[in-house]
């Protein structure tokens, strides 16, 4: 449980540039938990956001670029700058290269993140070493996987430069960087010619490092890991002038740090460092290479323990070695007993977990000897697939629909084209009439992202007013400006209350979209709490869109509470866009503590006005003038008077276009229609009549027709109900009273009286089409019956007969 | 050696049970609707449009028949195996969203599913389905046609989750699909929740047609008419068809058919009636007679309560008469056992008939309750009240009682007189 620096503080010219006010002391080597880490080593970093931070599947992989101590940071003085590698599954979808051969290996393949990301982490989060093999594009090296205690990953690709979405060969990218670097060093050496002590460091260090790397893993020899992060092609032009200032800074800072009095400093074993890397000591020229600098600084271990921020770290670190062994055993067992695995696969998810636990439990029983005997066999298989992934793949079908044979044909007729454009699903280039709302949301989210803080916004409006469309448009534009580099990288999560089976499922969805792993709702809630209250090593700002918010209402309102609580946490960097229908949802439904957290940033989408609807329809039509302007206005007026729902307006215009198309077909014979339509364009334009017909069709309920389509006795029964209402003045009447009326009517008409069973079936059939409403049929002749349509409608319809 | 009559009978019976006959085709009035639906589905399959529509019509108006014929037509022009999938749901089978989603998944992934059938939790299934429908390239995926029978039942599901998601896919550019709902409720659209309604395209197709007796009797003939075929002798077919046409002209048959038509002009009832009539055919009875038809109609339309009443004992009948009498003089107010028994003893005072005591009458009363001729009034819990004082409503009309008494064999004349005074 101890941490100590080994060797002298070193001067680092690149990182020193970043030092502004805080004092940092750089070192080459440290010892933490009994493992020595050198600059350039590949390390595993605990992923505090995953359910098992130190599993090989979830932890981060990085190479150490610098290690330093920052005294101003009391909590976490020992820090490291790292160059990240990402897991294949962490790559965003558009980055994934499908044509890669051999295909990307989810388990042990890494992708070098190139110049995009670098990180600053606490050394305490590092928990083990690993090795990374740098390979050619089409080569999968042997010996990948976990051997003894060392994990070996391999890396074939690196992320391309900022704007590109391709993967590039890692070797190429590294050599390119190296070339950049040497070019830079030339400039450096030229500019820093006065400071002769600085000049030789960089190239010489390359040689030493590479030699050392070749001892560890022989593939990395050509690359200097330290260089990966240093050159910035974009900033290169500015460097020479800056270099001068930095040079000055650099010369004074290390000495300052050395001068700070350290209680535990001992003047012992000056040759310790020299022993391991004899070139190194000679490198340190100038102020660093003073005899004092080779002192070994030892931290008192107890002090370190106390400074650890969370008690959790203590425990996990102490068991980490045991745990890895156990994990190894579990893998082993899964592999060795294939029949067991199959049975586990056949069980459903829950029992699978149980089965796994069982395996876990069994492990202590199995003699360790046996396990050890089996270990040598393992890596060959484990290299290809890990047990977790195989089980998952077998359990889940790939969510996709089988593809069709023939391709879709595009509509050919002009009205067909109109129909396509007027479909609600057709995505317009711009969203007309929502510019203000767009700006509002965009500015809000952009501001939050730029400032690195969180917040939430409540967006309300009746259905079909473009809430979701506007928000997705905002996100699209944000993503664009993010790829252009104007905004920090952010993670987008979209959830829809309607697409959840229970409000608590939202945790599962959010967690799934964040990490891609599936956990139970309770677990996900815990993990999300942890995620949004800590600032993990690779924390990115998150934008969460919650559609149909009101569906997340529960009695306790804990789900809503959490959603609005997270953005208010200082470290969360979470922006929530909550969308719902009702404007007064916070006041009406939510408890004070929830609506208080929601804040006052609200935006209401007003229903579309006539003019706006007109613009929306005509913007979709663009230059196709097959709609009479009056027709468009008529639609707009009709819809805005009713609901202001843009979907309705589009549906009506689409149906009107269909009717017009049909009309034109009827007029002109289909054989020579194209020429004819060209000659008489008026025949295929959408006119008021078509619109009128479409509206009629969509909104009128054909009650008259429904009554006239009834059988004679059904009509008589309706009439009897009307008579009964006239007699009593009460809308609801009892069935046996209606029978009396019915029989009277029958006698009037001179018809034979139907019996009670027949009348009951008449009543039931009327009830099934909801022309009348009736009580439960168990009440037989005592059931209560009432009309579901207006009495005037019935009288009128029966008079028309 | 099967005779012509047997063959004829089996052909016709099959026709009544399965809707396979050409005469049971789409009525002319619906051809326009059929074209509408057909074009809708065609544009989904061929052009990849997303559509939704509701077919609304009373029970037995031919909604399912129409959609089936549309699907059959579609099969003729498109490649069913490769271009589209038809998913059929039924509101009475898929009674909640969980079952419905499992069923959709099953029908959608039939091939893969048989290899390893695994159904996770409801939410997993839902997410899986939604992920599937959120396809990356809609141009290359199969079109999906959802046909949802008893559509109104799905509106009762919690939050209308399934409907929302189906319509949401329809109105956003995801997998090409069409949702056709069939329902008999005229007010189906008002059942939608507001956001579901907004996503629905509001295409409503009403299958309503005025009943016409002329067409009805034509259908009657065409249902029974035989086609010339190898199995049947031409002479037999000719004479059978002649007999059928004569039958349709028979005034007795006409009158009975008219009666049925006035009550329920649906094809299904006619088929049921003919099924009963046809099953009487045999060697000794080669042709349908008007009597066959009339009795078949009677068997389908008799009042079941009247029949049941004829199986009661005299005491039970007397008790019922008493209760009906009380019901009459108290204007429909319910009565209890004590009242009914008091009335009974009053009437039996000067009678020569056997008098039953309290316990036996009580037993008779309980029997009446189990047969549901009488029914305890709702809202009063029967456990708290002594069973003598539980109040009952009588659930038979005086017409039913009169009819039953008229038909009751060997009823004592005193009861008949009692009935005359009571009713």
mmCIF file of N, CA, C and O in Angstrom, chain A residues 141-196:
data_model
loop_
_atom_site.group_PDB
_atom_site.id
_atom_site.type_symbol
_atom_site.label_atom_id
_atom_site.label_comp_id
_atom_site.label_asym_id
_atom_site.label_seq_id
_atom_site.Cartn_x
_atom_site.Cartn_y
_atom_site.Cartn_z
ATOM 1 N N UNK A 141 -1.414 -10.509 -33.784
ATOM 2 C CA UNK A 141 -0.243 -11.164 -33.186
ATOM 3 C C UNK A 141 -0.643 -12.339 -32.303
ATOM 4 O O UNK A 141 -1.777 -12.451 -31.855
ATOM 5 N N UNK A 142 0.315 -13.170 -32.091
ATOM 6 C CA UNK A 142 0.081 -14.286 -31.166
ATOM 7 C C UNK A 142 0.365 -13.830 -29.744
ATOM 8 O O UNK A 142 0.990 -12.802 -29.535
ATOM 9 N N UNK A 143 -0.090 -14.648 -28.851
ATOM 10 C CA UNK A 143 0.243 -14.389 -27.451
ATOM 11 C C UNK A 143 -0.544 -13.249 -26.854
ATOM 12 O O UNK A 143 -0.219 -12.730 -25.805
ATOM 13 N N UNK A 144 -1.604 -12.873 -27.553
ATOM 14 C CA UNK A 144 -2.449 -11.834 -26.991
ATOM 15 C C UNK A 144 -3.349 -12.465 -25.941
ATOM 16 O O UNK A 144 -3.736 -13.616 -26.061
ATOM 17 N N UNK A 145 -3.687 -11.694 -24.937
ATOM 18 C CA UNK A 145 -4.559 -12.248 -23.905
ATOM 19 C C UNK A 145 -3.890 -12.114 -22.564
ATOM 20 O O UNK A 145 -2.995 -11.281 -22.378
ATOM 21 N N UNK A 146 -4.302 -12.934 -21.661
ATOM 22 C CA UNK A 146 -3.755 -12.826 -20.316
ATOM 23 C C UNK A 146 -2.837 -13.998 -20.064
ATOM 24 O O UNK A 146 -3.252 -15.152 -20.108
ATOM 25 N N UNK A 147 -1.607 -13.689 -19.867
ATOM 26 C CA UNK A 147 -0.651 -14.753 -19.587
ATOM 27 C C UNK A 147 -0.044 -14.517 -18.219
ATOM 28 O O UNK A 147 0.465 -13.426 -17.953
ATOM 29 N N UNK A 148 -0.086 -15.540 -17.438
ATOM 30 C CA UNK A 148 0.331 -15.397 -16.052
ATOM 31 C C UNK A 148 -0.341 -14.183 -15.444
ATOM 32 O O UNK A 148 -1.550 -14.123 -15.382
ATOM 33 N N UNK A 149 0.402 -13.156 -15.155
ATOM 34 C CA UNK A 149 -0.293 -12.009 -14.556
ATOM 35 C C UNK A 149 -0.348 -10.823 -15.505
ATOM 36 O O UNK A 149 -0.973 -9.816 -15.210
ATOM 37 N N UNK A 150 0.291 -10.952 -16.619
ATOM 38 C CA UNK A 150 0.402 -9.793 -17.498
ATOM 39 C C UNK A 150 -0.616 -9.863 -18.627
ATOM 40 O O UNK A 150 -0.733 -10.880 -19.309
ATOM 41 N N UNK A 151 -1.354 -8.799 -18.797
ATOM 42 C CA UNK A 151 -2.297 -8.738 -19.914
ATOM 43 C C UNK A 151 -1.578 -8.200 -21.132
ATOM 44 O O UNK A 151 -0.804 -7.254 -21.038
ATOM 45 N N UNK A 152 -1.840 -8.818 -22.236
ATOM 46 C CA UNK A 152 -1.234 -8.329 -23.456
ATOM 47 C C UNK A 152 -2.329 -7.933 -24.426
ATOM 48 O O UNK A 152 -3.167 -8.757 -24.785
ATOM 49 N N UNK A 153 -2.327 -6.701 -24.785
ATOM 50 C CA UNK A 153 -3.289 -6.215 -25.774
ATOM 51 C C UNK A 153 -2.544 -6.005 -27.086
ATOM 52 O O UNK A 153 -1.311 -6.042 -27.130
ATOM 53 N N UNK A 154 -3.273 -5.799 -28.122
ATOM 54 C CA UNK A 154 -2.597 -5.412 -29.338
ATOM 55 C C UNK A 154 -3.318 -4.242 -29.982
ATOM 56 O O UNK A 154 -4.487 -3.994 -29.714
ATOM 57 N N UNK A 155 -2.604 -3.547 -30.795
ATOM 58 C CA UNK A 155 -3.141 -2.313 -31.346
ATOM 59 C C UNK A 155 -2.756 -2.234 -32.809
ATOM 60 O O UNK A 155 -1.589 -2.349 -33.153
ATOM 61 N N UNK A 156 -3.749 -2.073 -33.632
ATOM 62 C CA UNK A 156 -3.464 -1.996 -35.064
ATOM 63 C C UNK A 156 -3.786 -0.627 -35.641
ATOM 64 O O UNK A 156 -3.253 -0.239 -36.657
ATOM 65 N N UNK A 157 -4.709 0.032 -34.977
ATOM 66 C CA UNK A 157 -5.197 1.281 -35.578
ATOM 67 C C UNK A 157 -5.099 2.439 -34.606
ATOM 68 O O UNK A 157 -5.041 2.258 -33.398
ATOM 69 N N UNK A 158 -5.090 3.602 -35.181
ATOM 70 C CA UNK A 158 -5.168 4.799 -34.373
ATOM 71 C C UNK A 158 -6.282 5.653 -34.936
ATOM 72 O O UNK A 158 -6.645 5.529 -36.101
ATOM 73 N N UNK A 159 -6.826 6.485 -34.083
ATOM 74 C CA UNK A 159 -7.842 7.415 -34.574
ATOM 75 C C UNK A 159 -7.173 8.412 -35.489
ATOM 76 O O UNK A 159 -6.063 8.862 -35.222
ATOM 77 N N UNK A 160 -7.844 8.758 -36.533
ATOM 78 C CA UNK A 160 -7.275 9.690 -37.478
ATOM 79 C C UNK A 160 -7.255 11.091 -36.911
ATOM 80 O O UNK A 160 -7.618 11.311 -35.763
ATOM 81 N N UNK A 161 -6.804 12.034 -37.709
ATOM 82 C CA UNK A 161 -6.826 13.420 -37.257
ATOM 83 C C UNK A 161 -8.253 13.874 -36.972
ATOM 84 O O UNK A 161 -9.212 13.218 -37.332
ATOM 85 N N UNK A 162 -8.344 15.027 -36.370
ATOM 86 C CA UNK A 162 -9.589 15.414 -35.711
ATOM 87 C C UNK A 162 -10.866 15.264 -36.519
ATOM 88 O O UNK A 162 -11.854 14.776 -36.032
ATOM 89 N N UNK A 163 -10.832 15.726 -37.752
ATOM 90 C CA UNK A 163 -12.101 15.761 -38.475
ATOM 91 C C UNK A 163 -12.425 14.465 -39.193
ATOM 92 O O UNK A 163 -13.551 14.236 -39.599
ATOM 93 N N UNK A 164 -11.433 13.617 -39.377
ATOM 94 C CA UNK A 164 -11.692 12.421 -40.169
ATOM 95 C C UNK A 164 -12.409 11.389 -39.306
ATOM 96 O O UNK A 164 -12.365 11.430 -38.087
ATOM 97 N N UNK A 165 -13.061 10.492 -39.968
ATOM 98 C CA UNK A 165 -13.793 9.455 -39.239
ATOM 99 C C UNK A 165 -13.198 8.099 -39.525
ATOM 100 O O UNK A 165 -13.854 7.083 -39.350
ATOM 101 N N UNK A 166 -12.001 8.075 -40.012
ATOM 102 C CA UNK A 166 -11.409 6.784 -40.373
ATOM 103 C C UNK A 166 -10.407 6.354 -39.328
ATOM 104 O O UNK A 166 -9.865 7.163 -38.585
ATOM 105 N N UNK A 167 -10.168 5.089 -39.347
ATOM 106 C CA UNK A 167 -9.070 4.559 -38.555
ATOM 107 C C UNK A 167 -7.850 4.517 -39.453
ATOM 108 O O UNK A 167 -7.950 4.183 -40.631
ATOM 109 N N UNK A 168 -6.727 4.868 -38.916
ATOM 110 C CA UNK A 168 -5.508 4.765 -39.714
ATOM 111 C C UNK A 168 -4.597 3.746 -39.042
ATOM 112 O O UNK A 168 -4.743 3.446 -37.864
ATOM 113 N N UNK A 169 -3.702 3.265 -39.824
ATOM 114 C CA UNK A 169 -2.770 2.295 -39.271
ATOM 115 C C UNK A 169 -1.963 2.955 -38.170
ATOM 116 O O UNK A 169 -1.468 4.075 -38.319
ATOM 117 N N UNK A 170 -1.819 2.245 -37.079
ATOM 118 C CA UNK A 170 -1.166 2.870 -35.932
ATOM 119 C C UNK A 170 0.304 3.129 -36.217
ATOM 120 O O UNK A 170 0.874 4.128 -35.810
ATOM 121 N N UNK A 171 0.909 2.225 -36.972
ATOM 122 C CA UNK A 171 2.339 2.415 -37.254
ATOM 123 C C UNK A 171 2.565 3.658 -38.076
ATOM 124 O O UNK A 171 3.444 4.456 -37.804
ATOM 125 N N UNK A 172 1.701 3.804 -39.105
ATOM 126 C CA UNK A 172 1.830 4.984 -39.951
ATOM 127 C C UNK A 172 1.657 6.239 -39.137
ATOM 128 O O UNK A 172 2.431 7.178 -39.246
ATOM 129 N N UNK A 173 0.627 6.212 -38.318
ATOM 130 C CA UNK A 173 0.330 7.431 -37.577
ATOM 131 C C UNK A 173 1.462 7.760 -36.623
ATOM 132 O O UNK A 173 1.808 8.917 -36.432
ATOM 133 N N UNK A 174 2.050 6.717 -36.054
ATOM 134 C CA UNK A 174 3.130 6.982 -35.104
ATOM 135 C C UNK A 174 4.367 7.488 -35.819
ATOM 136 O O UNK A 174 5.039 8.391 -35.343
ATOM 137 N N UNK A 175 4.663 6.897 -36.951
ATOM 138 C CA UNK A 175 5.849 7.363 -37.673
ATOM 139 C C UNK A 175 5.642 8.791 -38.140
ATOM 140 O O UNK A 175 6.572 9.591 -38.140
ATOM 141 N N UNK A 176 4.412 9.081 -38.502
ATOM 142 C CA UNK A 176 4.114 10.438 -38.932
ATOM 143 C C UNK A 176 4.358 11.396 -37.778
ATOM 144 O O UNK A 176 4.983 12.450 -37.938
ATOM 145 N N UNK A 177 3.929 10.982 -36.626
ATOM 146 C CA UNK A 177 4.134 11.832 -35.468
ATOM 147 C C UNK A 177 5.606 11.995 -35.160
ATOM 148 O O UNK A 177 6.069 13.056 -34.798
ATOM 149 N N UNK A 178 6.281 10.893 -35.365
ATOM 150 C CA UNK A 178 7.711 10.933 -35.102
ATOM 151 C C UNK A 178 8.372 11.925 -36.048
ATOM 152 O O UNK A 178 9.228 12.718 -35.644
ATOM 153 N N UNK A 179 7.933 11.873 -37.307
ATOM 154 C CA UNK A 179 8.481 12.799 -38.282
ATOM 155 C C UNK A 179 8.174 14.228 -37.873
ATOM 156 O O UNK A 179 9.050 15.101 -37.892
ATOM 157 N N UNK A 180 6.951 14.426 -37.470
ATOM 158 C CA UNK A 180 6.572 15.750 -36.996
ATOM 159 C C UNK A 180 7.475 16.172 -35.855
ATOM 160 O O UNK A 180 7.927 17.303 -35.774
ATOM 161 N N UNK A 181 7.706 15.197 -35.008
ATOM 162 C CA UNK A 181 8.475 15.477 -33.804
ATOM 163 C C UNK A 181 9.890 15.880 -34.160
ATOM 164 O O UNK A 181 10.411 16.855 -33.642
ATOM 165 N N UNK A 182 10.487 15.142 -35.050
ATOM 166 C CA UNK A 182 11.874 15.470 -35.384
ATOM 167 C C UNK A 182 11.939 16.830 -36.049
ATOM 168 O O UNK A 182 12.849 17.609 -35.795
ATOM 169 N N UNK A 183 10.937 17.098 -36.886
ATOM 170 C CA UNK A 183 10.891 18.420 -37.501
ATOM 171 C C UNK A 183 10.818 19.481 -36.417
ATOM 172 O O UNK A 183 11.491 20.502 -36.480
ATOM 173 N N UNK A 184 10.040 19.153 -35.430
ATOM 174 C CA UNK A 184 9.833 20.125 -34.358
ATOM 175 C C UNK A 184 11.117 20.313 -33.560
ATOM 176 O O UNK A 184 11.480 21.415 -33.213
ATOM 177 N N UNK A 185 11.764 19.195 -33.307
ATOM 178 C CA UNK A 185 12.986 19.309 -32.510
ATOM 179 C C UNK A 185 14.027 20.148 -33.224
ATOM 180 O O UNK A 185 14.801 20.853 -32.591
ATOM 181 N N UNK A 186 14.019 20.038 -34.566
ATOM 182 C CA UNK A 186 14.945 20.881 -35.307
ATOM 183 C C UNK A 186 14.645 22.338 -35.035
ATOM 184 O O UNK A 186 15.522 23.117 -34.726
ATOM 185 N N UNK A 187 13.344 22.647 -35.138
ATOM 186 C CA UNK A 187 12.956 24.031 -34.870
ATOM 187 C C UNK A 187 13.320 24.390 -33.444
ATOM 188 O O UNK A 187 13.862 25.463 -33.171
ATOM 189 N N UNK A 188 13.022 23.458 -32.558
ATOM 190 C CA UNK A 188 13.332 23.687 -31.155
ATOM 191 C C UNK A 188 14.798 23.989 -30.959
ATOM 192 O O UNK A 188 15.168 24.972 -30.331
ATOM 193 N N UNK A 189 15.572 23.139 -31.557
ATOM 194 C CA UNK A 189 17.004 23.275 -31.331
ATOM 195 C C UNK A 189 17.491 24.603 -31.901
ATOM 196 O O UNK A 189 18.363 25.246 -31.359
ATOM 197 N N UNK A 190 16.855 24.967 -32.999
ATOM 198 C CA UNK A 190 17.248 26.223 -33.602
ATOM 199 C C UNK A 190 16.870 27.400 -32.712
ATOM 200 O O UNK A 190 17.651 28.299 -32.476
ATOM 201 N N UNK A 191 15.648 27.323 -32.220
ATOM 202 C CA UNK A 191 15.176 28.460 -31.425
ATOM 203 C C UNK A 191 15.837 28.492 -30.059
ATOM 204 O O UNK A 191 16.110 29.547 -29.513
ATOM 205 N N UNK A 192 16.088 27.321 -29.566
ATOM 206 C CA UNK A 192 16.645 27.268 -28.211
ATOM 207 C C UNK A 192 18.152 27.139 -28.240
ATOM 208 O O UNK A 192 18.761 26.489 -27.414
ATOM 209 N N UNK A 193 18.727 27.723 -29.230
ATOM 210 C CA UNK A 193 20.164 27.518 -29.406
ATOM 211 C C UNK A 193 20.950 28.131 -28.262
ATOM 212 O O UNK A 193 22.043 27.699 -27.927
ATOM 213 N N UNK A 194 20.360 29.116 -27.661
ATOM 214 C CA UNK A 194 21.055 29.746 -26.549
ATOM 215 C C UNK A 194 21.107 28.847 -25.330
ATOM 216 O O UNK A 194 22.061 28.862 -24.579
ATOM 217 N N UNK A 195 20.037 28.092 -25.198
ATOM 218 C CA UNK A 195 20.005 27.229 -24.025
ATOM 219 C C UNK A 195 20.585 25.886 -24.392
ATOM 220 O O UNK A 195 19.866 24.936 -24.657
ATOM 221 N N UNK A 196 21.847 25.853 -24.439
ATOM 222 C CA UNK A 196 22.516 24.675 -24.975
ATOM 223 C C UNK A 196 22.256 23.437 -24.138
ATOM 224 O O UNK A 196 22.342 22.314 -24.633
#
